[in-house]
Amino acid sequence: MLDTTIINKLTDRVLNAQDHATTMTKLTDEYPSMSIEDGYAVQDELRRRWIARGDRCVGLKAGLTSKAKMLQMGVDVPSFGILMASFSRPENSAIDIKELVHPRVEAEIAFVTKAELKGDLTIEQVLAATDYIIPAVEVIDSRYEKFKFDLVSVIADNGSSSRYVTGGRPRDPREMDLRTIGVVIEKNGEIMALGASAAVLNHPANAVVMLVKHLAERGEVLPAGSYVMTGGITEAIPVVAGDCITARFQDMGSVSFRFV
């Protein structure tokens, strides 16, 4: 792994790009030996700095959870990122596009846990520990120059996290077939993407299973009360100022907001 001095230097670079909505070159251009573990080390340092600023970690997110995205990136497990309270925006809010670089939106199902999760799990154990599921839309924002990146650099940029909006209706996951929830994303009233929740690892709870396994490998657990975004059900849709987004989830309501 890279030493602490280099991890801190890379964290400075990522944080500057995030805070000031500026681009940066792919981190592996300068450090070609950088590993996935190094990427997560940058995430750990980002979280430490955010908490030092007075922010709060509310949960985690899974990315690259569709088979197509995994094949594209040459991986067989999702990537994971941190969700801070400051990333959250209320439903029907206006999101300032000047704070973002390459914003795109994707619809996801979020899990809110009521019990600690650790180790190797089954889908049934995840569902039993889930308080409710709820519709969410993530605004992902790659800070990389000319949209050129690789998996290690994406992990170090915290999975392109920037904003997320939660809305619709919370549901008990045991009352629904989580593989067959239909989702539609509309931009300015026009349908941009359609999908079904099985696009996420055949069942969105599998993203939580893999997340908890990832945490176990790092000696961590998923605490009770965690908010977990399970990954995009549809492709990510580019947005610009003036765009109004509505994501409709079958039997779960909708999430709406706009960019200004």
Tab-separated table of C-alpha atoms in Angstrom:
chain	number	residue	atom	x	y	z
A	1	MET	CA	0.000	0.000	0.000
A	2	LEU	CA	0.992	3.637	-0.435
A	3	ASP	CA	2.396	5.320	2.660
A	4	THR	CA	0.423	7.713	4.837
A	5	THR	CA	2.051	10.818	3.376
A	6	ILE	CA	0.893	9.929	-0.143
A	7	ILE	CA	-2.608	8.942	1.080
A	8	ASN	CA	-2.905	12.366	2.749
A	9	LYS	CA	-1.663	14.091	-0.416
A	10	LEU	CA	-4.249	12.240	-2.534
A	11	THR	CA	-6.978	13.040	0.004
A	12	ASP	CA	-6.056	16.737	-0.254
A	13	ARG	CA	-6.455	16.503	-4.041
A	14	VAL	CA	-9.815	14.699	-3.910
A	15	LEU	CA	-11.222	16.975	-1.206
A	16	ASN	CA	-10.192	20.099	-3.118
A	17	ALA	CA	-11.933	18.814	-6.261
A	18	GLN	CA	-15.078	17.989	-4.286
A	19	ASP	CA	-15.170	21.216	-2.263
A	20	HIS	CA	-14.488	23.537	-5.205
A	21	ALA	CA	-16.168	21.600	-8.073
A	22	THR	CA	-12.934	21.412	-10.021
A	23	THR	CA	-11.514	18.555	-12.067
A	24	MET	CA	-8.470	16.435	-11.285
A	25	THR	CA	-6.449	13.957	-13.301
A	26	LYS	CA	-6.846	10.236	-12.717
A	27	LEU	CA	-4.916	9.411	-9.540
A	28	THR	CA	-3.336	6.319	-11.062
A	29	ASP	CA	-1.664	8.494	-13.730
A	30	GLU	CA	0.748	9.664	-11.018
A	31	TYR	CA	0.611	6.500	-8.882
A	32	PRO	CA	0.156	3.558	-11.280
A	33	SER	CA	0.793	1.033	-8.483
A	34	MET	CA	-2.140	2.411	-6.455
A	35	SER	CA	-4.384	-0.454	-5.282
A	36	ILE	CA	-8.063	-0.815	-4.391
A	37	GLU	CA	-6.970	-0.872	-0.723
A	38	ASP	CA	-5.249	2.487	-1.270
A	39	GLY	CA	-8.495	3.838	-2.711
A	40	TYR	CA	-10.361	2.825	0.443
A	41	ALA	CA	-7.561	4.334	2.563
A	42	VAL	CA	-8.276	7.676	0.876
A	43	GLN	CA	-11.992	7.179	1.663
A	44	ASP	CA	-11.136	6.521	5.324
A	45	GLU	CA	-9.152	9.744	5.474
A	46	LEU	CA	-11.978	11.647	3.739
A	47	ARG	CA	-14.427	10.371	6.381
A	48	ARG	CA	-12.053	11.350	9.202
A	49	ARG	CA	-11.766	14.875	7.799
A	50	TRP	CA	-15.513	15.249	7.194
A	51	ILE	CA	-16.255	14.198	10.778
A	52	ALA	CA	-13.586	16.625	12.029
A	53	ARG	CA	-15.505	19.366	10.178
A	54	GLY	CA	-18.622	18.474	12.178
A	55	ASP	CA	-20.284	16.289	9.542
A	56	ARG	CA	-21.885	12.929	10.407
A	57	CYS	CA	-21.627	9.567	8.634
A	58	VAL	CA	-25.178	8.278	8.081
A	59	GLY	CA	-24.397	5.155	6.088
A	60	LEU	CA	-22.788	3.646	3.021
A	61	LYS	CA	-23.469	3.065	-0.644
A	62	ALA	CA	-22.777	0.355	-3.174
A	63	GLY	CA	-21.793	1.137	-6.745
A	64	LEU	CA	-21.148	-0.933	-9.869
A	65	THR	CA	-23.981	-3.220	-8.773
A	66	SER	CA	-25.244	-4.077	-12.248
A	67	LYS	CA	-23.618	-6.886	-14.241
A	68	ALA	CA	-23.062	-4.518	-17.172
A	69	LYS	CA	-21.146	-2.001	-15.013
A	70	MET	CA	-19.075	-4.770	-13.435
A	71	LEU	CA	-18.082	-6.108	-16.837
A	72	GLN	CA	-17.279	-2.595	-18.048
A	73	MET	CA	-14.955	-1.997	-15.070
A	74	GLY	CA	-13.552	-5.549	-15.001
A	75	VAL	CA	-14.651	-6.357	-11.440
A	76	ASP	CA	-16.763	-9.079	-9.856
A	77	VAL	CA	-17.839	-7.250	-6.675
A	78	PRO	CA	-19.351	-3.778	-6.234
A	79	SER	CA	-17.400	-0.774	-5.024
A	80	PHE	CA	-18.465	0.977	-1.830
A	81	GLY	CA	-18.607	4.560	-0.620
A	82	ILE	CA	-19.459	6.682	2.401
A	83	LEU	CA	-22.657	8.716	2.818
A	84	MET	CA	-22.456	11.848	4.984
A	85	ALA	CA	-25.357	13.868	6.335
A	86	SER	CA	-24.182	16.902	4.330
A	87	PHE	CA	-24.792	15.037	1.041
A	88	SER	CA	-28.542	14.771	1.731
A	89	ARG	CA	-31.034	17.121	0.083
A	90	PRO	CA	-34.781	17.243	0.822
A	91	GLU	CA	-37.352	16.127	-1.696
A	92	ASN	CA	-38.531	18.902	-4.066
A	93	SER	CA	-35.354	20.864	-3.348
A	94	ALA	CA	-33.212	22.847	-5.783
A	95	ILE	CA	-29.675	21.513	-6.204
A	96	ASP	CA	-27.039	24.080	-7.197
A	97	ILE	CA	-25.309	22.853	-10.368
A	98	LYS	CA	-22.325	25.173	-9.717
A	99	GLU	CA	-21.311	22.891	-6.826
A	100	LEU	CA	-20.967	19.924	-9.221
A	101	VAL	CA	-18.666	18.933	-12.120
A	102	HIS	CA	-20.216	16.091	-14.187
A	103	PRO	CA	-23.592	15.493	-12.457
A	104	ARG	CA	-25.741	12.484	-13.334
A	105	VAL	CA	-28.719	10.954	-11.557
A	106	GLU	CA	-29.621	7.337	-10.911
A	107	ALA	CA	-32.576	5.756	-9.103
A	108	GLU	CA	-31.871	3.359	-6.251
A	109	ILE	CA	-33.568	1.501	-3.418
A	110	ALA	CA	-32.217	2.463	0.008
A	111	PHE	CA	-32.276	0.225	3.086
A	112	VAL	CA	-32.494	1.566	6.653
A	113	THR	CA	-31.316	-0.984	9.204
A	114	LYS	CA	-32.665	-1.669	12.706
A	115	ALA	CA	-29.987	-4.144	13.826
A	116	GLU	CA	-26.238	-4.444	13.459
A	117	LEU	CA	-25.078	-6.554	10.513
A	118	LYS	CA	-21.716	-8.307	10.332
A	119	GLY	CA	-19.915	-11.171	8.626
A	120	ASP	CA	-21.344	-13.499	5.974
A	121	LEU	CA	-25.097	-13.024	5.583
A	122	THR	CA	-28.059	-14.260	3.596
A	123	ILE	CA	-30.668	-12.061	1.930
A	124	GLU	CA	-33.167	-13.242	4.580
A	125	GLN	CA	-30.897	-12.044	7.400
A	126	VAL	CA	-30.538	-8.641	5.721
A	127	LEU	CA	-34.310	-8.302	5.335
A	128	ALA	CA	-34.890	-9.306	8.970
A	129	ALA	CA	-32.476	-6.563	10.094
A	130	THR	CA	-34.056	-3.921	7.817
A	131	ASP	CA	-36.414	-1.379	9.359
A	132	TYR	CA	-37.700	-0.241	5.951
A	133	ILE	CA	-36.729	0.362	2.338
A	134	ILE	CA	-37.337	3.691	0.634
A	135	PRO	CA	-36.897	5.255	-2.838
A	136	ALA	CA	-33.784	7.345	-3.380
A	137	VAL	CA	-32.011	9.168	-6.194
A	138	GLU	CA	-28.278	9.663	-6.083
A	139	VAL	CA	-26.539	12.521	-7.840
A	140	ILE	CA	-23.185	11.058	-8.811
A	141	ASP	CA	-20.458	13.462	-9.839
A	142	SER	CA	-17.115	12.262	-11.147
A	143	ARG	CA	-14.518	14.936	-10.544
A	144	TYR	CA	-12.092	13.429	-13.075
A	145	GLU	CA	-10.840	15.475	-16.022
A	146	LYS	CA	-12.521	14.643	-19.348
A	147	PHE	CA	-14.525	11.965	-17.498
A	148	LYS	CA	-11.478	9.625	-17.602
A	149	PHE	CA	-11.151	7.326	-14.596
A	150	ASP	CA	-10.548	3.785	-13.427
A	151	LEU	CA	-11.887	1.712	-10.521
A	152	VAL	CA	-9.162	2.648	-8.037
A	153	SER	CA	-9.549	6.365	-8.770
A	154	VAL	CA	-13.358	6.125	-8.484
A	155	ILE	CA	-13.084	4.465	-5.060
A	156	ALA	CA	-10.692	7.204	-3.897
A	157	ASP	CA	-13.259	9.799	-5.078
A	158	ASN	CA	-15.768	8.049	-2.779
A	159	GLY	CA	-17.647	6.439	-5.657
A	160	SER	CA	-18.411	9.851	-7.239
A	161	SER	CA	-20.741	10.646	-4.320
A	162	SER	CA	-22.111	14.168	-4.122
A	163	ARG	CA	-25.832	14.408	-3.255
A	164	TYR	CA	-28.776	12.119	-2.620
A	165	VAL	CA	-32.508	12.718	-2.269
A	166	THR	CA	-34.853	10.345	-0.447
A	167	GLY	CA	-38.631	10.375	-0.793
A	168	GLY	CA	-41.690	8.375	-1.696
A	169	ARG	CA	-43.061	5.879	0.790
A	170	PRO	CA	-41.150	3.660	3.208
A	171	ARG	CA	-42.091	-0.011	2.860
A	172	ASP	CA	-41.488	-3.226	4.775
A	173	PRO	CA	-39.152	-5.216	2.473
A	174	ARG	CA	-40.753	-8.510	3.509
A	175	GLU	CA	-44.062	-7.358	2.044
A	176	MET	CA	-42.623	-6.870	-1.449
A	177	ASP	CA	-40.795	-8.810	-4.123
A	178	LEU	CA	-37.634	-6.723	-4.259
A	179	ARG	CA	-36.650	-8.197	-7.630
A	180	THR	CA	-39.649	-6.859	-9.552
A	181	ILE	CA	-39.995	-3.199	-8.524
A	182	GLY	CA	-40.317	-1.138	-11.694
A	183	VAL	CA	-38.578	2.244	-11.836
A	184	VAL	CA	-38.929	5.147	-14.286
A	185	ILE	CA	-36.723	8.263	-14.381
A	186	GLU	CA	-38.232	11.352	-15.995
A	187	LYS	CA	-36.330	14.505	-16.929
A	188	ASN	CA	-38.519	17.540	-17.624
A	189	GLY	CA	-41.525	15.224	-17.996
A	190	GLU	CA	-39.849	12.956	-20.560
A	191	ILE	CA	-39.033	9.324	-19.742
A	192	MET	CA	-35.243	8.882	-19.825
A	193	ALA	CA	-34.738	5.421	-18.344
A	194	LEU	CA	-36.708	2.351	-17.271
A	195	GLY	CA	-35.587	-0.539	-15.110
A	196	ALA	CA	-36.487	-3.209	-12.603
A	197	SER	CA	-34.862	-3.685	-9.212
A	198	ALA	CA	-33.429	-7.085	-10.168
A	199	ALA	CA	-30.858	-5.129	-12.204
A	200	VAL	CA	-29.044	-4.691	-8.867
A	201	LEU	CA	-27.290	-8.056	-8.359
A	202	ASN	CA	-30.587	-9.906	-9.051
A	203	HIS	CA	-31.887	-8.594	-5.684
A	204	PRO	CA	-30.955	-5.247	-4.045
A	205	ALA	CA	-30.372	-6.945	-0.675
A	206	ASN	CA	-27.395	-8.700	-2.291
A	207	ALA	CA	-25.687	-5.287	-2.374
A	208	VAL	CA	-26.065	-5.117	1.421
A	209	VAL	CA	-24.748	-8.701	1.761
A	210	MET	CA	-21.640	-7.740	-0.235
A	211	LEU	CA	-21.220	-4.448	1.645
A	212	VAL	CA	-21.267	-6.212	5.029
A	213	LYS	CA	-18.755	-8.773	3.767
A	214	HIS	CA	-16.509	-5.915	2.581
A	215	LEU	CA	-16.758	-4.302	6.034
A	216	ALA	CA	-15.966	-7.617	7.761
A	217	GLU	CA	-12.773	-7.917	5.706
A	218	ARG	CA	-11.765	-4.541	7.144
A	219	GLY	CA	-12.723	-5.475	10.722
A	220	GLU	CA	-15.880	-3.335	10.650
A	221	VAL	CA	-19.647	-3.877	10.993
A	222	LEU	CA	-22.728	-2.105	9.605
A	223	PRO	CA	-24.322	-0.383	12.611
A	224	ALA	CA	-28.040	-0.394	13.364
A	225	GLY	CA	-29.699	2.728	11.980
A	226	SER	CA	-27.514	2.799	8.860
A	227	TYR	CA	-28.809	4.208	5.574
A	228	VAL	CA	-27.570	2.089	2.661
A	229	MET	CA	-27.994	2.940	-1.018
A	230	THR	CA	-27.824	-0.244	-3.081
A	231	GLY	CA	-26.808	1.060	-6.522
A	232	GLY	CA	-28.375	2.339	-9.703
A	233	ILE	CA	-31.333	0.406	-11.124
A	234	THR	CA	-31.073	2.331	-14.396
A	235	GLU	CA	-28.201	3.959	-16.230
A	236	ALA	CA	-27.067	7.346	-14.910
A	237	ILE	CA	-28.742	10.316	-16.646
A	238	PRO	CA	-26.713	13.532	-17.270
A	239	VAL	CA	-28.298	16.757	-16.009
A	240	VAL	CA	-27.840	20.510	-16.453
A	241	ALA	CA	-29.247	23.625	-14.794
A	242	GLY	CA	-33.012	23.872	-15.317
A	243	ASP	CA	-33.622	20.112	-15.372
A	244	CYS	CA	-36.434	18.713	-13.224
A	245	ILE	CA	-36.041	15.071	-12.180
A	246	THR	CA	-38.758	12.660	-11.054
A	247	ALA	CA	-38.066	9.010	-10.274
A	248	ARG	CA	-41.165	6.826	-9.943
A	249	PHE	CA	-40.978	3.534	-8.037
A	250	GLN	CA	-43.721	0.920	-8.395
A	251	ASP	CA	-45.809	0.777	-5.169
A	252	MET	CA	-43.294	3.060	-3.415
A	253	GLY	CA	-44.118	6.554	-4.667
A	254	SER	CA	-41.779	9.028	-6.320
A	255	VAL	CA	-38.802	11.327	-5.661
A	256	SER	CA	-38.634	14.778	-7.294
A	257	PHE	CA	-36.134	17.653	-7.290
A	258	ARG	CA	-34.546	20.121	-9.700
A	259	PHE	CA	-31.187	21.588	-10.696
A	260	VAL	CA	-30.610	25.349	-10.708
